[in-house]
PDB file of C-alpha atoms and ligand atoms in Angstrom:
ATOM      1  CA  MET R   1      -0.017   0.083   0.003  1.00  0.00           C
ATOM      2  CA  SER R   2       1.356   3.395  -0.870  1.00  0.00           C
ATOM      3  CA  LYS R   3       1.737   5.652   2.204  1.00  0.00           C
ATOM      4  CA  ASN R   4       1.019   9.014   0.519  1.00  0.00           C
ATOM      5  CA  LEU R   5      -1.518  11.687   1.279  1.00  0.00           C
ATOM      6  CA  VAL R   6      -2.556  14.715  -0.740  1.00  0.00           C
ATOM      7  CA  VAL R   7      -2.447  17.893   1.491  1.00  0.00           C
ATOM      8  CA  GLY R   8      -4.195  20.984  -0.120  1.00  0.00           C
ATOM      9  CA  LEU R   9      -3.073  24.222   1.733  1.00  0.00           C
ATOM     10  CA  THR R  10      -5.376  27.167   0.970  1.00  0.00           C
ATOM     11  CA  GLY R  11      -5.505  30.779   1.689  1.00  0.00           C
ATOM     12  CA  ALA R  12      -7.474  30.653   5.097  1.00  0.00           C
ATOM     13  CA  SER R  13      -5.865  31.622   8.235  1.00  0.00           C
ATOM     14  CA  GLY R  14      -4.371  28.685  10.178  1.00  0.00           C
ATOM     15  CA  SER R  15      -1.494  27.487   8.095  1.00  0.00           C
ATOM     16  CA  ILE R  16      -0.081  26.106  11.289  1.00  0.00           C
ATOM     17  CA  TYR R  17      -2.495  23.207  11.005  1.00  0.00           C
ATOM     18  CA  ALA R  18      -1.032  22.320   7.656  1.00  0.00           C
ATOM     19  CA  GLN R  19       2.557  22.711   8.867  1.00  0.00           C
ATOM     20  CA  THR R  20       1.933  20.514  11.761  1.00  0.00           C
ATOM     21  CA  LEU R  21       0.144  17.804   9.655  1.00  0.00           C
ATOM     22  CA  ILE R  22       3.031  17.707   7.146  1.00  0.00           C
ATOM     23  CA  ASN R  23       5.679  17.448   9.826  1.00  0.00           C
ATOM     24  CA  VAL R  24       3.877  14.806  11.615  1.00  0.00           C
ATOM     25  CA  LEU R  25       3.287  12.701   8.417  1.00  0.00           C
ATOM     26  CA  ALA R  26       6.868  13.439   7.206  1.00  0.00           C
ATOM     27  CA  GLY R  27       8.095  12.154  10.442  1.00  0.00           C
ATOM     28  CA  MET R  28       6.148   8.924  10.121  1.00  0.00           C
ATOM     29  CA  ASP R  29       7.486   8.314   6.647  1.00  0.00           C
ATOM     30  CA  TRP R  30       4.479   9.239   4.720  1.00  0.00           C
ATOM     31  CA  GLN R  31       4.799  10.951   1.426  1.00  0.00           C
ATOM     32  CA  VAL R  32       3.195  14.341   1.404  1.00  0.00           C
ATOM     33  CA  GLU R  33       1.738  15.359  -2.061  1.00  0.00           C
ATOM     34  CA  LEU R  34       1.285  19.018  -1.311  1.00  0.00           C
ATOM     35  CA  VAL R  35      -0.494  21.470  -3.327  1.00  0.00           C
ATOM     36  CA  MET R  36      -0.774  25.092  -2.395  1.00  0.00           C
ATOM     37  CA  SER R  37      -3.008  27.762  -3.723  1.00  0.00           C
ATOM     38  CA  PRO R  38      -1.014  30.883  -4.400  1.00  0.00           C
ATOM     39  CA  THR R  39      -2.769  32.751  -1.369  1.00  0.00           C
ATOM     40  CA  GLY R  40      -2.265  29.630   0.823  1.00  0.00           C
ATOM     41  CA  GLU R  41       1.419  29.803   0.127  1.00  0.00           C
ATOM     42  CA  GLN R  42       1.590  33.484   0.888  1.00  0.00           C
ATOM     43  CA  ILE R  43      -0.311  33.131   4.115  1.00  0.00           C
ATOM     44  CA  LEU R  44       1.887  30.183   5.211  1.00  0.00           C
ATOM     45  CA  THR R  45       4.876  32.412   4.869  1.00  0.00           C
ATOM     46  CA  TYR R  46       3.021  35.426   6.526  1.00  0.00           C
ATOM     47  CA  GLU R  47       1.867  33.374   9.577  1.00  0.00           C
ATOM     48  CA  THR R  48       4.536  30.802  10.049  1.00  0.00           C
ATOM     49  CA  GLY R  49       7.604  32.075   8.403  1.00  0.00           C
ATOM     50  CA  ILE R  50       7.905  28.924   6.352  1.00  0.00           C
ATOM     51  CA  THR R  51       8.742  29.042   2.740  1.00  0.00           C
ATOM     52  CA  ARG R  52       8.462  26.110   0.141  1.00  0.00           C
ATOM     53  CA  THR R  53      12.228  25.356   0.609  1.00  0.00           C
ATOM     54  CA  SER R  54      11.898  24.465   4.221  1.00  0.00           C
ATOM     55  CA  PHE R  55       9.666  21.407   4.077  1.00  0.00           C
ATOM     56  CA  PRO R  56      10.972  17.920   4.985  1.00  0.00           C
ATOM     57  CA  GLU R  57      12.301  15.849   2.178  1.00  0.00           C
ATOM     58  CA  ASN R  58       9.398  13.587   1.755  1.00  0.00           C
ATOM     59  CA  VAL R  59       7.197  16.526   0.891  1.00  0.00           C
ATOM     60  CA  HIS R  60       6.458  16.580  -2.805  1.00  0.00           C
ATOM     61  CA  ILE R  61       5.370  19.852  -4.127  1.00  0.00           C
ATOM     62  CA  HIS R  62       2.854  19.981  -7.003  1.00  0.00           C
ATOM     63  CA  GLU R  63       2.139  23.324  -8.647  1.00  0.00           C
ATOM     64  CA  ASN R  64      -1.414  24.322  -8.537  1.00  0.00           C
ATOM     65  CA  THR R  65      -1.236  25.353 -12.216  1.00  0.00           C
ATOM     66  CA  ASN R  66       0.047  21.967 -13.345  1.00  0.00           C
ATOM     67  CA  LEU R  67      -2.904  19.825 -14.472  1.00  0.00           C
ATOM     68  CA  PHE R  68      -0.384  17.348 -15.881  1.00  0.00           C
ATOM     69  CA  SER R  69       0.399  16.487 -12.221  1.00  0.00           C
ATOM     70  CA  ALA R  70      -0.178  12.739 -11.240  1.00  0.00           C
ATOM     71  CA  LEU R  71      -2.681  14.080  -8.723  1.00  0.00           C
ATOM     72  CA  ALA R  72      -5.003  15.015 -11.708  1.00  0.00           C
ATOM     73  CA  SER R  73      -5.669  11.629 -12.505  1.00  0.00           C
ATOM     74  CA  GLY R  74      -7.575   8.947 -10.442  1.00  0.00           C
ATOM     75  CA  SER R  75      -5.077   6.288 -11.785  1.00  0.00           C
ATOM     76  CA  TYR R  76      -2.404   7.824  -9.517  1.00  0.00           C
ATOM     77  CA  ARG R  77      -3.010   6.018  -5.961  1.00  0.00           C
ATOM     78  CA  THR R  78      -3.116   7.894  -2.828  1.00  0.00           C
ATOM     79  CA  GLN R  79      -4.633   7.312   0.567  1.00  0.00           C
ATOM     80  CA  GLY R  80      -6.844  10.362   0.286  1.00  0.00           C
ATOM     81  CA  MET R  81      -6.654  14.095   0.571  1.00  0.00           C
ATOM     82  CA  VAL R  82      -7.003  16.748   3.444  1.00  0.00           C
ATOM     83  CA  VAL R  83      -7.665  20.276   2.545  1.00  0.00           C
ATOM     84  CA  ILE R  84      -6.157  22.193   5.611  1.00  0.00           C
ATOM     85  CA  PRO R  85      -6.823  24.934   6.177  1.00  0.00           C
ATOM     86  CA  CYS R  86      -9.788  25.323   3.670  1.00  0.00           C
ATOM     87  CA  SER R  87     -10.755  28.742   2.510  1.00  0.00           C
ATOM     88  CA  MET R  88     -14.343  29.601   1.761  1.00  0.00           C
ATOM     89  CA  ASN R  89     -13.215  30.059  -1.913  1.00  0.00           C
ATOM     90  CA  THR R  90     -11.699  26.666  -2.247  1.00  0.00           C
ATOM     91  CA  LEU R  91     -14.701  25.128  -0.446  1.00  0.00           C
ATOM     92  CA  GLY R  92     -16.989  26.676  -3.117  1.00  0.00           C
ATOM     93  CA  LEU R  93     -14.789  25.343  -5.850  1.00  0.00           C
ATOM     94  CA  MET R  94     -14.843  21.782  -4.566  1.00  0.00           C
ATOM     95  CA  ALA R  95     -18.526  21.852  -3.854  1.00  0.00           C
ATOM     96  CA  THR R  96     -19.309  22.810  -7.406  1.00  0.00           C
ATOM     97  CA  GLY R  97     -16.931  20.364  -8.665  1.00  0.00           C
ATOM     98  CA  THR R  98     -14.695  22.626 -10.780  1.00  0.00           C
ATOM     99  CA  GLY R  99     -11.135  21.313 -11.802  1.00  0.00           C
ATOM    100  CA  GLU R 100      -9.505  24.443 -13.208  1.00  0.00           C
ATOM    101  CA  HIS R 101      -6.411  24.251 -10.903  1.00  0.00           C
ATOM    102  CA  LEU R 102      -4.884  21.171  -9.395  1.00  0.00           C
ATOM    103  CA  LEU R 103      -5.965  21.530  -5.857  1.00  0.00           C
ATOM    104  CA  ALA R 104      -9.635  21.505  -6.756  1.00  0.00           C
ATOM    105  CA  ARG R 105      -9.129  18.833  -9.457  1.00  0.00           C
ATOM    106  CA  ALA R 106      -7.406  16.552  -6.869  1.00  0.00           C
ATOM    107  CA  ALA R 107     -10.446  17.039  -4.465  1.00  0.00           C
ATOM    108  CA  GLN R 108     -12.669  16.164  -7.345  1.00  0.00           C
ATOM    109  CA  VAL R 109     -10.600  13.122  -8.094  1.00  0.00           C
ATOM    110  CA  THR R 110     -10.479  11.890  -4.466  1.00  0.00           C
ATOM    111  CA  LEU R 111     -14.249  12.075  -4.436  1.00  0.00           C
ATOM    112  CA  LYS R 112     -14.858  10.276  -7.637  1.00  0.00           C
ATOM    113  CA  GLU R 113     -12.371   7.621  -6.689  1.00  0.00           C
ATOM    114  CA  ARG R 114     -14.338   7.380  -3.400  1.00  0.00           C
ATOM    115  CA  ARG R 115     -11.095   7.994  -1.339  1.00  0.00           C
ATOM    116  CA  PRO R 116     -11.426   9.892   1.892  1.00  0.00           C
ATOM    117  CA  LEU R 117     -11.574  13.751   1.483  1.00  0.00           C
ATOM    118  CA  VAL R 118     -11.172  15.601   4.710  1.00  0.00           C
ATOM    119  CA  VAL R 119     -11.908  19.282   4.635  1.00  0.00           C
ATOM    120  CA  VAL R 120     -10.839  21.595   7.567  1.00  0.00           C
ATOM    121  CA  PRO R 121     -12.668  24.866   6.917  1.00  0.00           C
ATOM    122  CA  ARG R 122     -11.447  28.050   8.609  1.00  0.00           C
ATOM    123  CA  GLU R 123     -13.711  31.123   8.666  1.00  0.00           C
ATOM    124  CA  MET R 124     -16.306  32.740  11.066  1.00  0.00           C
ATOM    125  CA  PRO R 125     -19.041  33.413  10.960  1.00  0.00           C
ATOM    126  CA  TYR R 126     -20.229  31.130   8.146  1.00  0.00           C
ATOM    127  CA  ASN R 127     -22.825  32.526   5.761  1.00  0.00           C
ATOM    128  CA  ILE R 128     -25.588  30.344   4.235  1.00  0.00           C
ATOM    129  CA  ILE R 129     -23.738  29.722   0.954  1.00  0.00           C
ATOM    130  CA  HIS R 130     -20.595  28.411   3.091  1.00  0.00           C
ATOM    131  CA  LEU R 131     -22.875  26.120   5.143  1.00  0.00           C
ATOM    132  CA  GLU R 132     -24.597  24.881   1.835  1.00  0.00           C
ATOM    133  CA  ASN R 133     -21.314  24.152   0.228  1.00  0.00           C
ATOM    134  CA  MET R 134     -20.200  22.075   3.290  1.00  0.00           C
ATOM    135  CA  LEU R 135     -23.569  20.209   3.074  1.00  0.00           C
ATOM    136  CA  ARG R 136     -23.042  19.556  -0.545  1.00  0.00           C
ATOM    137  CA  LEU R 137     -19.500  18.317  -0.073  1.00  0.00           C
ATOM    138  CA  ALA R 138     -20.578  16.255   2.811  1.00  0.00           C
ATOM    139  CA  ARG R 139     -23.356  14.509   0.702  1.00  0.00           C
ATOM    140  CA  ALA R 140     -20.588  13.831  -1.878  1.00  0.00           C
ATOM    141  CA  GLY R 141     -18.780  12.087   0.545  1.00  0.00           C
ATOM    142  CA  ALA R 142     -16.343  14.491   2.201  1.00  0.00           C
ATOM    143  CA  THR R 143     -15.779  14.747   5.964  1.00  0.00           C
ATOM    144  CA  ILE R 144     -15.990  18.305   7.229  1.00  0.00           C
ATOM    145  CA  MET R 145     -13.779  18.903  10.269  1.00  0.00           C
ATOM    146  CA  PRO R 146     -13.820  22.560  11.142  1.00  0.00           C
ATOM    147  CA  ALA R 147     -10.716  23.966  12.852  1.00  0.00           C
ATOM    148  CA  SER R 148     -12.292  23.841  16.223  1.00  0.00           C
ATOM    149  CA  PRO R 149     -10.224  22.072  18.785  1.00  0.00           C
ATOM    150  CA  GLY R 150     -11.566  20.731  21.917  1.00  0.00           C
ATOM    151  CA  PHE R 151     -10.289  21.678  25.447  1.00  0.00           C
ATOM    152  CA  TYR R 152     -10.829  18.431  27.327  1.00  0.00           C
ATOM    153  CA  HIS R 153      -7.247  17.297  27.000  1.00  0.00           C
ATOM    154  CA  HIS R 154      -6.186  20.474  28.974  1.00  0.00           C
ATOM    155  CA  PRO R 155      -4.063  22.268  26.274  1.00  0.00           C
ATOM    156  CA  LYS R 156      -1.145  24.318  27.634  1.00  0.00           C
ATOM    157  CA  GLY R 157      -0.684  26.447  24.504  1.00  0.00           C
ATOM    158  CA  ILE R 158      -1.546  27.004  20.705  1.00  0.00           C
ATOM    159  CA  GLN R 159       0.468  24.015  19.712  1.00  0.00           C
ATOM    160  CA  ASP R 160      -1.767  21.690  21.947  1.00  0.00           C
ATOM    161  CA  LEU R 161      -4.758  23.096  20.427  1.00  0.00           C
ATOM    162  CA  VAL R 162      -3.353  22.708  16.838  1.00  0.00           C
ATOM    163  CA  ASN R 163      -2.416  19.008  17.762  1.00  0.00           C
ATOM    164  CA  HIS R 164      -6.012  18.148  18.758  1.00  0.00           C
ATOM    165  CA  VAL R 165      -7.381  19.164  15.337  1.00  0.00           C
ATOM    166  CA  VAL R 166      -4.341  17.493  13.437  1.00  0.00           C
ATOM    167  CA  GLY R 167      -4.704  14.355  15.497  1.00  0.00           C
ATOM    168  CA  ARG R 168      -8.439  13.999  14.737  1.00  0.00           C
ATOM    169  CA  VAL R 169      -7.791  14.455  11.064  1.00  0.00           C
ATOM    170  CA  LEU R 170      -5.134  11.529  11.329  1.00  0.00           C
ATOM    171  CA  ASP R 171      -7.818   9.590  13.026  1.00  0.00           C
ATOM    172  CA  GLN R 172      -9.991   9.846   9.972  1.00  0.00           C
ATOM    173  CA  PHE R 173      -7.162   7.872   8.089  1.00  0.00           C
ATOM    174  CA  GLY R 174      -6.613   5.508  10.826  1.00  0.00           C
ATOM    175  CA  ILE R 175      -3.018   6.713  11.408  1.00  0.00           C
ATOM    176  CA  GLU R 176      -1.658   6.110  14.778  1.00  0.00           C
ATOM    177  CA  HIS R 177      -0.430   9.102  16.777  1.00  0.00           C
ATOM    178  CA  THR R 178       0.050  10.410  20.298  1.00  0.00           C
ATOM    179  CA  LEU R 179      -0.669  14.213  19.538  1.00  0.00           C
ATOM    180  CA  PHE R 180      -3.020  14.547  22.411  1.00  0.00           C
ATOM    181  CA  GLU R 181      -4.444  12.517  25.280  1.00  0.00           C
ATOM    182  CA  ARG R 182      -7.573  10.827  24.344  1.00  0.00           C
ATOM    183  CA  TRP R 183     -10.879  10.933  26.413  1.00  0.00           C
ATOM    184  CA  SER R 184     -11.300   7.532  27.970  1.00  0.00           C
ATOM    185  CA  GLY R 185     -14.074   8.274  30.317  1.00  0.00           C
ATOM    186  CA  GLN R 186     -14.055   9.811  33.815  1.00  0.00           C
TER     187      GLN R 186
HETATM  188  C1  FMN T 201      -4.300  37.000   5.983  1.00  0.00           C
HETATM  189  C2  FMN T 201      -5.285  36.516   5.239  1.00  0.00           C
HETATM  190  C3  FMN T 201      -6.185  35.596   5.865  1.00  0.00           C
HETATM  191  C4  FMN T 201      -7.347  35.075   5.472  1.00  0.00           C
HETATM  192  N1  FMN T 201      -8.110  34.288   6.182  1.00  0.00           N
HETATM  193  C5  FMN T 201      -9.221  33.480   5.635  1.00  0.00           C
HETATM  194  C6  FMN T 201      -9.842  32.658   6.284  1.00  0.00           C
HETATM  195  O1  FMN T 201      -9.593  32.291   7.532  1.00  0.00           O
HETATM  196  N2  FMN T 201     -11.000  31.991   5.591  1.00  0.00           N
HETATM  197  C7  FMN T 201     -11.250  32.306   4.283  1.00  0.00           C
HETATM  198  O2  FMN T 201     -12.112  31.644   3.815  1.00  0.00           O
HETATM  199  N3  FMN T 201     -10.555  33.203   3.613  1.00  0.00           N
HETATM  200  C8  FMN T 201      -9.497  33.861   4.169  1.00  0.00           C
HETATM  201  N4  FMN T 201      -8.897  34.824   3.545  1.00  0.00           N
HETATM  202  C9  FMN T 201      -9.382  35.165   2.138  1.00  0.00           C
HETATM  203  C10 FMN T 201      -8.819  34.171   1.101  1.00  0.00           C
HETATM  204  O3  FMN T 201      -7.442  34.142   1.116  1.00  0.00           O
HETATM  205  C11 FMN T 201      -9.241  34.460  -0.344  1.00  0.00           C
HETATM  206  O4  FMN T 201     -10.684  34.409  -0.391  1.00  0.00           O
HETATM  207  C12 FMN T 201      -8.544  33.808  -1.335  1.00  0.00           C
HETATM  208  O5  FMN T 201      -9.144  34.057  -2.650  1.00  0.00           O
HETATM  209  C13 FMN T 201      -8.568  32.351  -1.092  1.00  0.00           C
HETATM  210  O6  FMN T 201      -8.036  31.582  -2.316  1.00  0.00           O
HETATM  211  P1  FMN T 201      -7.644  30.056  -2.368  1.00  0.00           P
HETATM  212  O7  FMN T 201      -8.973  29.317  -2.018  1.00  0.00           O
HETATM  213  O8  FMN T 201      -7.176  29.851  -3.687  1.00  0.00           O
HETATM  214  O9  FMN T 201      -6.610  29.787  -1.486  1.00  0.00           O
HETATM  215  C14 FMN T 201      -7.597  35.457   4.062  1.00  0.00           C
HETATM  216  C15 FMN T 201      -6.867  36.198   3.383  1.00  0.00           C
HETATM  217  C16 FMN T 201      -5.625  36.767   3.922  1.00  0.00           C
HETATM  218  C17 FMN T 201      -4.835  37.671   3.037  1.00  0.00           C
END
């Protein structure tokens, strides 16, 4: 089985979620097939200081403009895709099934191949169009996991909160991790 996951990084606030997910996957020897929207890449650098040259070795960057990328075809095998953080713009693109750029096309492919598509939207408040787009995507098979961490693991700081969201995302793919202490009843 290939151990590769597509990560779509878009222009919503919260690129630390993507940064953490990428580092955790890379540390577990997963290949990360990364697609960044132009604004996603700008916000990544603005919020975290990271540039495309600072990713670990097993991160393969696919250009968003390159529809000749392997990710544009369902015949290329992946374990699924996470869009994190997901902007309302990309949410709308995915909900309407457009594939003009690689990130949205890869999401379209993931859904048509019935592979897991996890979407981590970041916006507040949501308008009705945002909510309808989430519903549409959920009906098409995506899992909507808003960037809203729990507090029951007694977070000590921002990274603990981020780890909770990223850990729950990994759970969707059955990937073992110790990013937070699980609730096991009182
Ligand atoms: C600093 C910054 C933060 C932003 N945060 C969000 C956000 O949290 N959620 C969102 O939907 N859009 C946010 N936006 C707006 C999106 O970046 C914008 O709609 C853009 O078109 C998204 O493009 P993309 O989907 O191709 O990444 C933000 C923009 C900037 C510059």
